[in-house]
Tab-separated table of C-alpha atoms in Angstrom:
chain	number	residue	atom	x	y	z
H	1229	UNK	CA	-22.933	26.929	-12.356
H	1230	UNK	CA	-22.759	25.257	-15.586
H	1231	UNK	CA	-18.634	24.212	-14.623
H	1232	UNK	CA	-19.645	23.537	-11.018
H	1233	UNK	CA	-21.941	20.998	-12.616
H	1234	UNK	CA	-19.423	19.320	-15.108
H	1235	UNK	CA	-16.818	19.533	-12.359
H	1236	UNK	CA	-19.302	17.470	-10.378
H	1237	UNK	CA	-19.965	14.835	-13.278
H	1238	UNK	CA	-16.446	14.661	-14.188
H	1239	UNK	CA	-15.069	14.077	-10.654
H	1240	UNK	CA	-17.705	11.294	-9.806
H	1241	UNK	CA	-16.592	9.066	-12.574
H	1242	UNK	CA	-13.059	9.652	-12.016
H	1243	UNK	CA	-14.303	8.685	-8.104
H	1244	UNK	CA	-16.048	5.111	-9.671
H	1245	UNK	CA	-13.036	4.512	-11.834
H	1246	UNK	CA	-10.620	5.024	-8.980
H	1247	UNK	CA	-12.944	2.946	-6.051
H	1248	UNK	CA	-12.940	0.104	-8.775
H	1249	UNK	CA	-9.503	-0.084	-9.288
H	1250	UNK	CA	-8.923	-0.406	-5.297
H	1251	UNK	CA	-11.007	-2.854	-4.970
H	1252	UNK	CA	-10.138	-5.163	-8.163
H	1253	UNK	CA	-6.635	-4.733	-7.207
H	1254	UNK	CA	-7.395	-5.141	-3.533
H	1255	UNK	CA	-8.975	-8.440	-4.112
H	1256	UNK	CA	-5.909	-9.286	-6.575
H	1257	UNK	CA	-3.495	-8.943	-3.712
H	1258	UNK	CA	-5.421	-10.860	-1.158
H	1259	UNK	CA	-5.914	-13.766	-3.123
H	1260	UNK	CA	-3.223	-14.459	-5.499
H	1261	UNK	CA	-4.513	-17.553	-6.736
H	1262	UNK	CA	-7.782	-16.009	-7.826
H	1263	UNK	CA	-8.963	-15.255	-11.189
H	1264	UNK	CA	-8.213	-11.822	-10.576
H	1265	UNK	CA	-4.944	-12.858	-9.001
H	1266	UNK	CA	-4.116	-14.851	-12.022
H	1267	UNK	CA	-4.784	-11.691	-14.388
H	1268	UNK	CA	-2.017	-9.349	-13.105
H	1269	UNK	CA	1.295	-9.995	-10.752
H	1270	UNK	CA	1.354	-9.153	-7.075
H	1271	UNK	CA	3.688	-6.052	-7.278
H	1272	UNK	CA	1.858	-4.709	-10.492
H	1273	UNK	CA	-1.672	-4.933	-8.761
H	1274	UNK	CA	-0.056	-3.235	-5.657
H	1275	UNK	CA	1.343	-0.007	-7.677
H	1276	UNK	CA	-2.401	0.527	-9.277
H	1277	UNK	CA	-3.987	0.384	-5.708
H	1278	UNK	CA	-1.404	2.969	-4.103
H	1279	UNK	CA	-1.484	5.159	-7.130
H	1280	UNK	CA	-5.862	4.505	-7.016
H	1281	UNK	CA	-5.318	5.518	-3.070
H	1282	UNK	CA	-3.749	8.772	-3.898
H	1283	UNK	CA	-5.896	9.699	-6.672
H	1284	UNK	CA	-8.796	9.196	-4.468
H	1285	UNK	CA	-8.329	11.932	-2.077
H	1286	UNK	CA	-7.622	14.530	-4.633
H	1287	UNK	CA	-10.463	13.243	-6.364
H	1288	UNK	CA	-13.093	13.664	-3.753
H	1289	UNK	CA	-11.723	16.500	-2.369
H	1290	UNK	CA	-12.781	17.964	-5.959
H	1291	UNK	CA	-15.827	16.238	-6.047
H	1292	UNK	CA	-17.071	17.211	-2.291
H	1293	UNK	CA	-16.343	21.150	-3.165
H	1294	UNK	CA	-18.135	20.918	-6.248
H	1295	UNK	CA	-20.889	19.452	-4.431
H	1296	UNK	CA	-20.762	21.757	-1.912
H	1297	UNK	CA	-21.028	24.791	-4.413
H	1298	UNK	CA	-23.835	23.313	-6.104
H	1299	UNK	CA	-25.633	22.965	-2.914
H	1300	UNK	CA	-24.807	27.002	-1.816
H	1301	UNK	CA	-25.995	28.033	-5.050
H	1302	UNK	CA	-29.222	26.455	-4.614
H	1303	UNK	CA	-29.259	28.274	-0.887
H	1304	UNK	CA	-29.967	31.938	-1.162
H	1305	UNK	CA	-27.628	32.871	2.342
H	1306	UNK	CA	-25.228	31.134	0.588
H	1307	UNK	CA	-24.953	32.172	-2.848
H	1308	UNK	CA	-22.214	35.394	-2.085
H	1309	UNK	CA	-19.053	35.068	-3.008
H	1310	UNK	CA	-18.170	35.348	0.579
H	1311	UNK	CA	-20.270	32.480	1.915
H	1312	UNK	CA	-18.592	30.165	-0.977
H	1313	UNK	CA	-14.869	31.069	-0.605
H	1314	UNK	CA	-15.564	30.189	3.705
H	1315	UNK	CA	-17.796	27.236	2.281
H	1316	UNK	CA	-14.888	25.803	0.236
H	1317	UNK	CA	-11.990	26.938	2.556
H	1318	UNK	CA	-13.640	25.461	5.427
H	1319	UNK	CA	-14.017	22.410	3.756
H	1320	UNK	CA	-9.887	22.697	1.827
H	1321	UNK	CA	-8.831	23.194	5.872
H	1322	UNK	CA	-10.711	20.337	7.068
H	1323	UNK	CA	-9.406	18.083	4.440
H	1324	UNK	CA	-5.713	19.150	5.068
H	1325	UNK	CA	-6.514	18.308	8.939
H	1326	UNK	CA	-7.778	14.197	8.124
H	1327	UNK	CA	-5.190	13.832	5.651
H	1328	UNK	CA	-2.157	14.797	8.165
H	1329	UNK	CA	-4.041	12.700	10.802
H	1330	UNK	CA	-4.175	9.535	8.401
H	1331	UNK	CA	-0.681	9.858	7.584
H	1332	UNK	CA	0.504	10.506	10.884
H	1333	UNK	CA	-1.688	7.503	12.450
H	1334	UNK	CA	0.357	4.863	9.361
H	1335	UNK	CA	3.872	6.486	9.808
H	1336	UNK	CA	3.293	5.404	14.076
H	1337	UNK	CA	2.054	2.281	13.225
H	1338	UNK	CA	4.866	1.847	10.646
H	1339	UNK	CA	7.605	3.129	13.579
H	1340	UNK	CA	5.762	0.535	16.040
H	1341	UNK	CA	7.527	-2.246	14.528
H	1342	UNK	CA	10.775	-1.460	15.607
H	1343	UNK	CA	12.775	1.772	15.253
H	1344	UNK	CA	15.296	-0.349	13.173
H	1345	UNK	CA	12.563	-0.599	10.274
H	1346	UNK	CA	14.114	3.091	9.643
H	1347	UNK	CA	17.965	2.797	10.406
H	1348	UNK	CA	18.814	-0.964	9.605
H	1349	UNK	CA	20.226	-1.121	5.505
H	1350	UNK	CA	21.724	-5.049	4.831
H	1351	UNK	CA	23.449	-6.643	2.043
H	1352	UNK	CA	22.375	-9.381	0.130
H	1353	UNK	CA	25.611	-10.687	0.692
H	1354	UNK	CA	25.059	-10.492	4.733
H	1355	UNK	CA	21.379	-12.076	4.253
H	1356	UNK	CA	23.005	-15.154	2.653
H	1357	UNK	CA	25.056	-15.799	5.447
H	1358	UNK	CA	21.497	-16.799	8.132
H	1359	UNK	CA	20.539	-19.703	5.769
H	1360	UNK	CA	20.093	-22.552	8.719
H	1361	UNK	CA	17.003	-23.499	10.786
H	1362	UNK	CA	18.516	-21.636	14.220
H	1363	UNK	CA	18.647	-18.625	11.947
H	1364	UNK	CA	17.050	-18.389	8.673
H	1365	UNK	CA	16.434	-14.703	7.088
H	1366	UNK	CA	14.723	-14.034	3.765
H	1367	UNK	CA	14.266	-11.302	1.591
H	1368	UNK	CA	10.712	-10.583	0.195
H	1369	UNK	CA	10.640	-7.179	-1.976
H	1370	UNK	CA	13.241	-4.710	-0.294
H	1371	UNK	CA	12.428	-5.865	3.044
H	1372	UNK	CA	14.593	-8.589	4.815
H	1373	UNK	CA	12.552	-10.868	7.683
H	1374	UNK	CA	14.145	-12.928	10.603
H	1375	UNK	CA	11.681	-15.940	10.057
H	1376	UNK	CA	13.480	-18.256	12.420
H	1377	UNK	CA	10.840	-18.714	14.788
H	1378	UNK	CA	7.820	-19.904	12.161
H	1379	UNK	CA	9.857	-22.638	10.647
H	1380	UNK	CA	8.089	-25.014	12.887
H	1381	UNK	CA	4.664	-23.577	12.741
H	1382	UNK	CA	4.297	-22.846	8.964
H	1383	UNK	CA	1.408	-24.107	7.496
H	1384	UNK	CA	3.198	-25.657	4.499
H	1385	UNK	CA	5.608	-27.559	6.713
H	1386	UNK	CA	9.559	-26.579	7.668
H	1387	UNK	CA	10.412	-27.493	3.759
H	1388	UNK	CA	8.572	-24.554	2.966
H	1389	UNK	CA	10.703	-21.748	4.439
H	1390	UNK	CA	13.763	-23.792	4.873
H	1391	UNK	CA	14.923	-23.833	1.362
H	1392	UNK	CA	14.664	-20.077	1.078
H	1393	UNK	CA	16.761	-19.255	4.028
H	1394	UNK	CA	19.017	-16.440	3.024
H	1395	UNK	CA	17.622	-15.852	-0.159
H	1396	UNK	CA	15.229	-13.802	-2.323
H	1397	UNK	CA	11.839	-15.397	-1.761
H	1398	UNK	CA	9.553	-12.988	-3.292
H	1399	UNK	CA	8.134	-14.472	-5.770
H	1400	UNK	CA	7.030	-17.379	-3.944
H	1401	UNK	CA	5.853	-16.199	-0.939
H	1402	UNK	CA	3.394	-13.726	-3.120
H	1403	UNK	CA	2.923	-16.883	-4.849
H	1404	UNK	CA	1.495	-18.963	-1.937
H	1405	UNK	CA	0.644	-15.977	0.113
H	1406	UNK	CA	-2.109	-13.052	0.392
H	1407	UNK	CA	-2.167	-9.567	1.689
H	1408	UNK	CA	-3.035	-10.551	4.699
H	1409	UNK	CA	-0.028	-13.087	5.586
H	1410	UNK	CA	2.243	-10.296	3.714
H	1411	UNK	CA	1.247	-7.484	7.000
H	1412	UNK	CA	1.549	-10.484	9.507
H	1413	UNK	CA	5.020	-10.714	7.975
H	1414	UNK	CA	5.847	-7.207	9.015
H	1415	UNK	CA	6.229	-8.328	12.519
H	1416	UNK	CA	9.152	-10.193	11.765
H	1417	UNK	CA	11.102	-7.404	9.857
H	1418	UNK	CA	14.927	-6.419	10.604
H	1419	UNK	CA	15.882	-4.333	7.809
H	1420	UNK	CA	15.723	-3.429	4.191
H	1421	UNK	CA	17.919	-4.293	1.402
H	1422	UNK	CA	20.868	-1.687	0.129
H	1423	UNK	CA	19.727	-2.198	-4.129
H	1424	UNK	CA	17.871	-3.500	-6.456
H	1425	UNK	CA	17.081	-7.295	-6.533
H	1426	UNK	CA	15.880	-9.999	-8.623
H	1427	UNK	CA	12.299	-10.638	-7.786
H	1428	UNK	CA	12.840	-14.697	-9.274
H	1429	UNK	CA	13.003	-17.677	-6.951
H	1430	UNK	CA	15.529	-17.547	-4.568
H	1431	UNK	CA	17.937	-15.638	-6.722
H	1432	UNK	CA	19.784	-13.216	-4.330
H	1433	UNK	CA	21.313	-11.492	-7.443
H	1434	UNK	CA	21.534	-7.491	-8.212
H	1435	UNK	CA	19.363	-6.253	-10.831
């Protein structure tokens, strides 16, 4: 009972470590141009909250069992052997069950843009070529975006997106942007790019 217990301790402050680096780097990504924002880049604060996302469910998959055990030992039709192992596989099974439907509910949405999102691989040397107003691509991480059609609505102005046409802009779009306008920009996506890039201005350069 004694490791049930530390097991239980353990796992609940790896759970507050991991829920406050989701939501610091959460609130990082949303706002760049917050204090928080300011304190780490766009792509760095975006690898801590995947790898926080996937430590979670580990983590209070633990946690839950442990809890669960604790609870059955304090239960006396629960305290077999028996009743724990079903207890604990019961639980293991139903886990399994909303992980599978949580990745199978993103990879449809992810599909629902456009079956080229999973067949389409440019060159930077192809992107370069839509650099005009009537067709203006950019390139923002791996992903390239036909933004055409929001030169004349953009916020900032036609300026704004006009300059980048063809080119690497993601540095300044996670510059000026949050993670909201960053999934509104995933309507707009055509393809990704074949290698590595330089994440700088409008450099279109391999890495």
């Amino acid at each position: 009972m004694k490791r049930v217990t530390k097991v239980l301790i353990a796992s609940g402050e790896l759970l507050i470590a991991a829920s406050l680096a989701l939501m610091v780097t959460g609130l990082a990504m949303n706002d760049p141009t917050s204090t928080l924002g300011s304190l780490m880049s766009y792509e760095t604060a975006r690898r801590v909250h995947t790898i926080a996302s996937y430590l979670f469910i580990p983590l209070f998959y633990v946690h839950t069992a442990a809890g669960l055990l604790a609870i059955a030992n304090r239960t006396e039709r629960l305290k077999t052997e028996k009743a724990r192992r079903t207890l604990v596989g019961a639980w293991t099974v139903l886990t399994v069950l909303l992980v599978m439907a949580g990745f199978t509910a993103f990879g449809t949405g992810r599909l629902a843009l456009g079956s080229v999102q999973a067949t389409t691989v440019l060159t930077l040397e192809e992107v370069a070529k839509h650099n005009t107003e009537n067709d203006c691509w950019v390139i923002v991480e791996e992903g390239v975006y036909n933004v055409t059609s929001l030169i004349d609505t953009h916020p900032s102005g036609r300026d704004a997106i006009l300059k980048y046409c063809g080119t690497n802009a993601t540095e300044v779009f996670f510059l000026e942007h949050n993670q909201n306008d960053y999934e509104a920009l995933q309507a707009y996506y055509i393809g990704t790019i074949n290698g590595p890039i330089v994440n700088q201005g409008n450099s279109t350069e391999k890495s």
